[in-house]
mmCIF file of C-alpha atoms in Angstrom:
data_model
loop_
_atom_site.group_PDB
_atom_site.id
_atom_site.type_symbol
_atom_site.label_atom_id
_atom_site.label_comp_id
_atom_site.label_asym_id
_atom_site.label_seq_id
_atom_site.Cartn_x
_atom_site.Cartn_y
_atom_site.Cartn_z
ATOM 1 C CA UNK A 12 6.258 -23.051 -32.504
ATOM 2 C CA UNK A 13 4.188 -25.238 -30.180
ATOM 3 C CA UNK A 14 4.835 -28.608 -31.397
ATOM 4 C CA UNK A 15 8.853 -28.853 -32.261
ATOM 5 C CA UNK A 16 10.038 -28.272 -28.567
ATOM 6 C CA UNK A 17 9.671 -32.026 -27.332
ATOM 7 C CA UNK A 18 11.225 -33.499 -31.093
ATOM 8 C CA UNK A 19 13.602 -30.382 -31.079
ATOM 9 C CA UNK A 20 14.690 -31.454 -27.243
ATOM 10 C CA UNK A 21 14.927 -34.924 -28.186
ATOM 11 C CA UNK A 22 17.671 -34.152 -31.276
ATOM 12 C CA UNK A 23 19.481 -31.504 -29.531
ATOM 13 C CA UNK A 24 19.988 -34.147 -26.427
ATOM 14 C CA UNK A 25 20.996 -36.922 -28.503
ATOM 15 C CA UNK A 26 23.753 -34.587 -30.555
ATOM 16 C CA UNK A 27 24.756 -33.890 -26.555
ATOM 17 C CA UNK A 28 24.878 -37.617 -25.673
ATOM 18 C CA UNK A 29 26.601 -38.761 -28.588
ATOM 19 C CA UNK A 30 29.907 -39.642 -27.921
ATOM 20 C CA UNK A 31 29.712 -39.038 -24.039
ATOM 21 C CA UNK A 32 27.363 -41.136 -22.720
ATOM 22 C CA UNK A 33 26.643 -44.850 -23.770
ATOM 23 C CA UNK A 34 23.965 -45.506 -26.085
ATOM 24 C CA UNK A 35 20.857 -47.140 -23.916
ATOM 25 C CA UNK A 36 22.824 -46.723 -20.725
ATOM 26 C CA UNK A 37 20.734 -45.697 -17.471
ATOM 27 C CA UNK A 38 22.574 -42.675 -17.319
ATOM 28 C CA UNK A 39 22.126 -41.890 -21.098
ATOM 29 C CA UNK A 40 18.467 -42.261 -20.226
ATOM 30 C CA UNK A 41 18.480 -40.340 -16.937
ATOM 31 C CA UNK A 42 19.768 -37.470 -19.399
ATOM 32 C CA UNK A 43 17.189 -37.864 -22.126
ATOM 33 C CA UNK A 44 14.411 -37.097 -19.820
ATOM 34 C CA UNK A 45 15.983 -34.410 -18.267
ATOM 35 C CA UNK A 46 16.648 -33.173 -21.588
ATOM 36 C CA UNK A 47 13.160 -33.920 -22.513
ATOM 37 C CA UNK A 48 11.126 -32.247 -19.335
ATOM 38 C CA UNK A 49 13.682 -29.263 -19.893
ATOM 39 C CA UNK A 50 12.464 -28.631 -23.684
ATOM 40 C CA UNK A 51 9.010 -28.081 -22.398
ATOM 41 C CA UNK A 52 9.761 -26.916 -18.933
ATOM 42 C CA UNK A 53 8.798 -23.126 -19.952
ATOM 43 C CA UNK A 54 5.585 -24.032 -21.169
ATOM 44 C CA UNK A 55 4.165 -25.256 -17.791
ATOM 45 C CA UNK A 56 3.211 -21.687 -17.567
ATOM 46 C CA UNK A 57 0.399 -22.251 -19.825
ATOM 47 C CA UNK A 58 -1.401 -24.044 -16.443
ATOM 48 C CA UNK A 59 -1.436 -21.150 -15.178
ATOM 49 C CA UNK A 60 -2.435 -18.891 -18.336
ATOM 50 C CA UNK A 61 -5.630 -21.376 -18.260
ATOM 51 C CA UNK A 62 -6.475 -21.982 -14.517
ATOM 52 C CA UNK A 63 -5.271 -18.726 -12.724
ATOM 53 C CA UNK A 64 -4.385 -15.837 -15.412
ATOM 54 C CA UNK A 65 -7.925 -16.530 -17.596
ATOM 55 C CA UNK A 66 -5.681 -15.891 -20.413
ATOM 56 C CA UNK A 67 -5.236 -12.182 -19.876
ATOM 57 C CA UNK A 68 -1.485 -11.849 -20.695
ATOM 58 C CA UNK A 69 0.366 -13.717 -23.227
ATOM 59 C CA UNK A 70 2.103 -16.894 -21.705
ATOM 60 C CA UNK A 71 5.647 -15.612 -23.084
ATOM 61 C CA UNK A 72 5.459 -12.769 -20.336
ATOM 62 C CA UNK A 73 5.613 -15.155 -17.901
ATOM 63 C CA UNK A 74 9.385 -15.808 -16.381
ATOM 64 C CA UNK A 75 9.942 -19.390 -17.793
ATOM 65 C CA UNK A 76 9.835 -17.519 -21.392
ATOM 66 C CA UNK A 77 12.304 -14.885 -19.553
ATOM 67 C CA UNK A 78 15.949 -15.986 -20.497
ATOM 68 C CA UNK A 79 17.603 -13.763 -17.909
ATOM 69 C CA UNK A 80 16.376 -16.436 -15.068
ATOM 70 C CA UNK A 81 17.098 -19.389 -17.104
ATOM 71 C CA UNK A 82 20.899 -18.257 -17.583
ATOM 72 C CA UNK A 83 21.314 -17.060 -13.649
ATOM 73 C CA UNK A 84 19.868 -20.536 -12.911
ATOM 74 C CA UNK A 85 22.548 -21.917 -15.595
ATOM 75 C CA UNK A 86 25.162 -19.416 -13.669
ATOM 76 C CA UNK A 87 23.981 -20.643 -10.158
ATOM 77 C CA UNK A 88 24.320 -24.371 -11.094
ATOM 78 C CA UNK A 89 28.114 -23.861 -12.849
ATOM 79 C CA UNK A 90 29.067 -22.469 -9.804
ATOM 80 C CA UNK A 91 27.537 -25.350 -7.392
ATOM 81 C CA UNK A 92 29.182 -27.738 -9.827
ATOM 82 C CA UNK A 93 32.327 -25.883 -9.316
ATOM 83 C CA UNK A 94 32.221 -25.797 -5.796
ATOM 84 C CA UNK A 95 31.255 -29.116 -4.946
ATOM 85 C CA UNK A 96 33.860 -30.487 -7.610
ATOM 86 C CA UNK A 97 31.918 -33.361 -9.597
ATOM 87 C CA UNK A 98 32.726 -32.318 -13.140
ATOM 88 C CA UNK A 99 30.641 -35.241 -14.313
ATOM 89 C CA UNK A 100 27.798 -32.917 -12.954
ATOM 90 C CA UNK A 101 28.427 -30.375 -15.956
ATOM 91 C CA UNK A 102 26.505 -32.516 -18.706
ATOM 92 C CA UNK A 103 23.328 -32.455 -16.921
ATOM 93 C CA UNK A 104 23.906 -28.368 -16.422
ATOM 94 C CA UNK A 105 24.871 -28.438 -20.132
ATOM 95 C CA UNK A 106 21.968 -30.797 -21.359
ATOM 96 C CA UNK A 107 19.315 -28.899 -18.861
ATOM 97 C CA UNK A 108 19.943 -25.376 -19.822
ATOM 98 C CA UNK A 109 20.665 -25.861 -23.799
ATOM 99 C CA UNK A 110 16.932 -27.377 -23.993
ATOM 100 C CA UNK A 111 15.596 -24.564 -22.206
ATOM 101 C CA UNK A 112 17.245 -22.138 -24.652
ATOM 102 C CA UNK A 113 16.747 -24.209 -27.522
ATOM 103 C CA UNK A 114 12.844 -23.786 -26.482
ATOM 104 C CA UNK A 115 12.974 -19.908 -26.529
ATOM 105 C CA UNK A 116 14.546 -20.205 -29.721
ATOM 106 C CA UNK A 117 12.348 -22.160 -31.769
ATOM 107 C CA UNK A 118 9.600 -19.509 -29.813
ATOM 108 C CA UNK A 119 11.206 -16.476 -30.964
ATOM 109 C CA UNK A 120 11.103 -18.123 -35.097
ATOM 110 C CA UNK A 121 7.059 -16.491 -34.769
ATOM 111 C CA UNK A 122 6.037 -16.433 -31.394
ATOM 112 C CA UNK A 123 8.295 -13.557 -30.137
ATOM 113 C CA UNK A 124 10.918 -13.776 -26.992
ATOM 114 C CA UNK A 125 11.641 -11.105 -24.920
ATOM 115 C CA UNK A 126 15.430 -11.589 -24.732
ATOM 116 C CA UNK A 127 16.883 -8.499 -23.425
ATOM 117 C CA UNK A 128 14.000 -8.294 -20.288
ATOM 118 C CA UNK A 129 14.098 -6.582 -17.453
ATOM 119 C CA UNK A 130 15.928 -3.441 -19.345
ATOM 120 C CA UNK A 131 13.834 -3.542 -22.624
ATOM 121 C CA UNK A 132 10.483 -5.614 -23.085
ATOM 122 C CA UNK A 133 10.713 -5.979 -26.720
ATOM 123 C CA UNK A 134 9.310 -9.306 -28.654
ATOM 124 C CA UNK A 135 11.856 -10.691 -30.544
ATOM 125 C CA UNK A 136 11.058 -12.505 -33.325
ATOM 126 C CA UNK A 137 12.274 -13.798 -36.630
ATOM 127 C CA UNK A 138 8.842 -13.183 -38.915
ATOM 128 C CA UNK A 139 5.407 -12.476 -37.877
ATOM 129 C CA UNK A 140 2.430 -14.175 -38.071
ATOM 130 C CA UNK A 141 -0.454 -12.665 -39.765
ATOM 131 C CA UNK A 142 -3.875 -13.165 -38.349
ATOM 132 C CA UNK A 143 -6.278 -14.685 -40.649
ATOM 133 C CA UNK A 144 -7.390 -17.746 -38.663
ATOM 134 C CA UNK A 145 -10.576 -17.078 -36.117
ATOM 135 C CA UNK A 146 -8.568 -19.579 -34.137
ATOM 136 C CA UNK A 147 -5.393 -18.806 -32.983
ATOM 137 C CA UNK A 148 -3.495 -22.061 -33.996
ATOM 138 C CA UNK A 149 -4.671 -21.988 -37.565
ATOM 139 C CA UNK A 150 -3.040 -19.228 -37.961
ATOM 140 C CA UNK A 151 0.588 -21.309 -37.192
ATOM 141 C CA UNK A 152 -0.692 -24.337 -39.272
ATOM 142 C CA UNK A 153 -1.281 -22.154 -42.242
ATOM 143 C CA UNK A 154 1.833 -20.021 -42.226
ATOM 144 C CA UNK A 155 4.929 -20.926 -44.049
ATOM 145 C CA UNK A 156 7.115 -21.334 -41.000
ATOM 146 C CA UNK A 157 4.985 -24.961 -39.953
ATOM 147 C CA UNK A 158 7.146 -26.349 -42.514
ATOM 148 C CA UNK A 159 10.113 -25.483 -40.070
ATOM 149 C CA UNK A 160 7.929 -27.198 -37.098
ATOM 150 C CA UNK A 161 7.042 -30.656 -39.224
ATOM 151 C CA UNK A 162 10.979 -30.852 -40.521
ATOM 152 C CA UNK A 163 11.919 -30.811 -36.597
ATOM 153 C CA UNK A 164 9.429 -33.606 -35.918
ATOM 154 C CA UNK A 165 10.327 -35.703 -39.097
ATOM 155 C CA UNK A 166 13.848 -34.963 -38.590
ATOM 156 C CA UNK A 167 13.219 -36.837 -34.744
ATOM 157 C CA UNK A 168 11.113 -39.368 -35.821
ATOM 158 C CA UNK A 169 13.905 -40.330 -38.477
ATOM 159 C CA UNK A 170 16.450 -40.433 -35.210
ATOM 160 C CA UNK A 171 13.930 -42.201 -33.240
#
């Protein structure tokens, strides 16, 4: 998927909020955007796909498609949390890391995840993507699982 993470981010952030953090409050909106940038945070790789890599391996190698460093970072800030004692501190740990795994989700539906790296480099992914497109994103557009992609983004635009 290349186009549900930021809609997908924005419902999974509001079902977070709701209930815990007042509705158009500066900390409700504080939390959206962190919710937000985290829902695309593993795709700034792709600057460096273009500008450094020259596109020679795919992005998802990269370690922000690598889930092993987004849950020590998870691990790392539960523990800081802990230690320092401000509780109130958990939602943003909570908000932050369940966009970044809601992002490898949605990329393992047909883009493939490597979820048990280092110990086995596998892609995991729920179908595969024929190639019948000379360019790489028709090949998304025209496959069955878009439908998924444009009921995220209709599903936030309803919610927005």
């Amino acid at each position: 998927m290349f186009l549900a993470h930021l809609p997908g981010g924005f419902l999974l952030t509001l079902a977070l909020l709701h209930g815990r953090v007042a509705q158009g409050s500066p900390a409700y909106w504080r939390l959206m955007v962190m919710g937000l940038v985290a829902s695309v945070l593993p795709d700034f790789d792709l600057f460096y796909f273009y500008l450094v890599d020259q596109q020679q391996h795919l992005h998802h190698s990269y370690w922000t498609h690598i889930p092993i460093y987004w849950y020590s970072l998870y691990l790392l800030c539960l523990m800081l949390v802990l230690m320092v004692g401000q509780r109130s501190w958990l939602l943003i740990c909570h908000v932050i890391f369940l966009n970044l795994l809601l992002h490898l989700v949605l990329d393992s539906v047909s883009g493939g995840i490597r979820w048990l790296s280092p110990w086995d480099l596998t892609y995991f992914r729920l179908f595969t993507v024929p190639k019948r497109s000379p360019i790489w994103y028709g090949n998304f557009i025209w496959h069955w699982t878009f439908l998924l992609e444009i009921s995220i983004i209709v599903s936030a635009a309803w919610y927005a």
